[in-house]
Amino acid sequence: MTLIKHELRQGKLSLMIWTVSIGALLAVCICLFPEMKGQMEGVNDVFASMGSFTEAFGMDRLNFGTLIGFYAIECGNVLGLGGAFFASLCAVGMLSKEEKDRTGEFLLTHPVSRRRIVTEKLLAVFVQIVIMNLIIYVLSTGCIAAVGEEIPWKELNLFHLSYFLLQMELAGICFGVSAFMRKGSAGAGLGIAAMMYFLNLVANITEAAEFLKYITPFGYCEGADILADGCLDGGLLAFGLTLGAAGIAAAYLKYCRKDIAV
């Protein structure tokens, strides 16, 4: 528990900045909806005629005149990208930073096994993701109630659950990458998250690339699909979480045998 507390103290500023930034953007989007919903019929027609661009973001299957349709696009992109970047950045340097900061010697001389070090660092990543998502969920529901809209509990819960699982999957993958790196790299984490996002856009545009949805966690976070099915895609979700679990397993295998530079 000591290492978990240490990592949480080190990461509290980053957690606060990302949570406030994402939460503030979501709050602004929600508060703008009552002013915009009367104009959304024309917006729907415009988006419906934009071809591949519309398909890439699933806007051809959503009604912007409803809160949940508006939330799925505007808030979904904010939470999807923001949450993905935070989870990836949080995890990608977690195991490599001891070598980067030259603190490996101090850490490894303590009577703790490498397996325990990996476990506590992994838990610290997950705790930060949970804290951010809980705060954002409470803020979102509070803002919806504040603007006088009825809260679509089922759909809202599914949206937030899907993005939470997306962040967990990306964190697992980046955590595994961290074990193979000598120096933490924010670029690697941002690159993985951005690549996954654009793979999903490609998969939405062309049927020939639909298989990419099994690679990117954004595939099971599509607002249009969640609204149409009333649930998350179990196949995509299972495959995605398996990738995240494989990243975590790779982290244990590599870090427990790694020659740590001190």
XYZ file of C-alpha atoms in Angstrom, residues 18-215:
198
model
C -7.161 16.098 -16.556
C -10.308 15.650 -14.453
C -11.010 19.379 -14.281
C -10.303 19.846 -17.995
C -12.511 16.975 -19.181
C -15.225 17.743 -16.640
C -15.312 21.439 -17.570
C -15.637 20.661 -21.283
C -18.452 18.183 -20.617
C -20.243 20.717 -18.414
C -20.003 23.385 -21.129
C -21.386 20.991 -23.764
C -24.316 19.975 -21.566
C -25.134 23.554 -20.590
C -25.163 24.584 -24.265
C -27.696 21.920 -25.253
C -30.892 23.731 -24.134
C -29.892 26.745 -26.242
C -29.099 24.610 -29.275
C -31.746 21.890 -29.360
C -34.270 24.095 -31.164
C -31.820 24.448 -34.050
C -30.799 20.798 -34.210
C -33.241 19.734 -36.928
C -31.285 21.752 -39.475
C -28.013 20.467 -38.059
C -29.173 16.867 -38.531
C -29.861 17.550 -42.209
C -26.442 19.136 -42.686
C -24.570 16.266 -41.050
C -26.604 13.666 -42.952
C -25.275 15.051 -46.236
C -21.586 15.051 -45.338
C -20.833 11.541 -46.586
C -17.785 9.760 -45.168
C -17.179 12.412 -42.533
C -20.636 11.765 -41.095
C -20.112 7.999 -41.130
C -16.707 8.288 -39.460
C -18.251 9.794 -36.334
C -21.566 7.909 -36.501
C -23.476 11.173 -36.875
C -25.716 9.763 -39.611
C -27.389 7.486 -37.033
C -27.866 9.954 -34.175
C -30.478 12.624 -33.532
C -28.854 15.828 -32.321
C -32.228 17.092 -31.201
C -32.215 14.721 -28.239
C -29.964 15.090 -25.230
C -28.574 11.577 -25.509
C -27.812 11.951 -29.227
C -26.060 15.256 -28.586
C -24.230 13.753 -25.590
C -23.060 10.732 -27.587
C -21.255 12.912 -30.132
C -20.137 16.053 -28.336
C -19.476 14.691 -24.849
C -18.498 11.267 -26.154
C -15.584 12.663 -28.146
C -14.405 14.769 -25.212
C -14.564 11.897 -22.736
C -13.307 9.336 -25.231
C -10.193 11.192 -26.342
C -9.510 12.941 -23.036
C -9.930 9.779 -21.003
C -7.855 7.749 -23.459
C -4.986 10.245 -23.336
C -5.045 10.392 -19.538
C -5.124 6.605 -19.073
C -2.335 6.082 -21.605
C -0.111 8.789 -20.147
C -0.703 7.533 -16.621
C 0.285 3.964 -17.492
C 3.006 4.295 -20.115
C 5.647 5.689 -17.758
C 4.658 3.854 -14.601
C 7.281 1.094 -14.752
C 9.963 2.850 -16.775
C 10.216 6.035 -14.742
C 12.372 4.395 -12.050
C 15.141 4.023 -14.618
C 14.473 7.428 -16.130
C 14.617 9.178 -12.747
C 17.446 6.984 -11.427
C 15.356 5.823 -8.446
C 15.448 2.115 -9.297
C 18.285 1.381 -6.880
C 16.383 2.934 -3.981
C 13.164 1.071 -4.822
C 14.711 -2.349 -5.417
C 16.734 -2.337 -2.182
C 13.497 -2.408 -0.180
C 12.172 -5.802 0.982
C 9.482 -5.981 -1.693
C 9.343 -8.300 -4.663
C 9.216 -7.068 -8.224
C 5.829 -8.723 -8.596
C 4.510 -6.624 -5.732
C 6.007 -3.472 -7.274
C 4.207 -4.181 -10.550
C 0.947 -4.959 -8.741
C 0.943 -1.798 -6.641
C 1.885 0.418 -9.571
C -0.884 -1.165 -11.647
C -3.409 -0.590 -8.865
C -2.290 3.041 -8.617
C -3.070 3.495 -12.328
C -6.508 1.907 -11.970
C -7.352 3.927 -8.845
C -6.613 7.178 -10.675
C -8.812 6.140 -13.607
C -11.655 5.193 -11.249
C -11.418 8.511 -9.375
C -11.500 10.537 -12.587
C -14.478 8.646 -13.987
C -16.500 8.864 -10.773
C -16.014 12.638 -10.566
C -16.897 13.138 -14.227
C -19.971 10.887 -13.964
C -21.317 12.817 -10.973
C -20.580 16.122 -12.704
C -22.321 15.041 -15.921
C -25.479 13.830 -14.226
C -25.540 16.949 -12.065
C -25.246 19.237 -15.109
C -28.012 17.384 -16.962
C -30.310 17.795 -13.972
C -29.296 21.451 -13.605
C -30.344 22.332 -17.171
C -33.738 20.745 -16.596
C -33.352 17.715 -18.857
C -34.462 14.223 -17.924
C -31.467 11.986 -17.246
C -31.427 8.961 -19.611
C -29.931 6.668 -16.978
C -29.540 3.476 -18.997
C -27.899 5.071 -22.026
C -25.764 7.413 -19.920
C -24.540 4.536 -17.760
C -23.671 2.484 -20.840
C -21.738 5.391 -22.355
C -19.694 6.001 -19.237
C -19.125 2.282 -18.677
C -17.829 1.858 -22.226
C -15.370 4.745 -21.884
C -14.240 3.493 -18.478
C -13.491 0.080 -19.985
C -11.739 1.772 -22.915
C -9.449 3.571 -20.479
C -8.767 0.347 -18.587
C -7.867 -1.444 -21.816
C -5.522 1.298 -22.994
C -3.977 1.495 -19.527
C -3.281 -2.249 -19.634
C -1.673 -2.024 -23.074
C 0.450 1.012 -22.173
C 1.410 -0.532 -18.836
C 2.821 -3.486 -20.752
C 4.715 -1.136 -23.082
C 6.133 0.650 -20.035
C 7.891 -2.517 -18.866
C 9.893 -2.682 -22.107
C 11.029 0.941 -22.033
C 14.150 2.306 -20.379
C 12.802 5.837 -20.234
C 9.186 6.852 -19.890
C 7.739 8.430 -23.009
C 4.595 10.524 -23.027
C 4.730 10.407 -26.812
C 4.314 6.636 -26.825
C 1.174 6.821 -24.696
C -0.372 9.645 -26.716
C 0.553 7.871 -29.938
C -1.133 4.616 -28.923
C -4.324 6.419 -27.877
C -4.426 8.558 -31.042
C -3.746 5.555 -33.266
C -6.644 3.638 -31.697
C -8.967 6.600 -32.249
C -8.094 6.957 -35.928
C -8.322 3.203 -36.532
C -11.940 3.435 -35.409
C -12.587 6.319 -37.825
C -11.191 4.220 -40.683
C -13.322 1.247 -39.638
C -16.437 3.454 -39.707
C -15.718 4.820 -43.162
C -15.176 1.578 -45.056
C -16.672 -1.883 -44.599
C -13.413 -3.487 -45.714
C -11.751 -2.172 -42.542
C -14.455 -3.178 -40.046
C -12.112 -5.799 -38.586
C -10.159 -2.898 -37.066
C -12.936 -2.500 -34.502
C -11.546 -5.621 -32.810
C -8.216 -3.845 -32.378
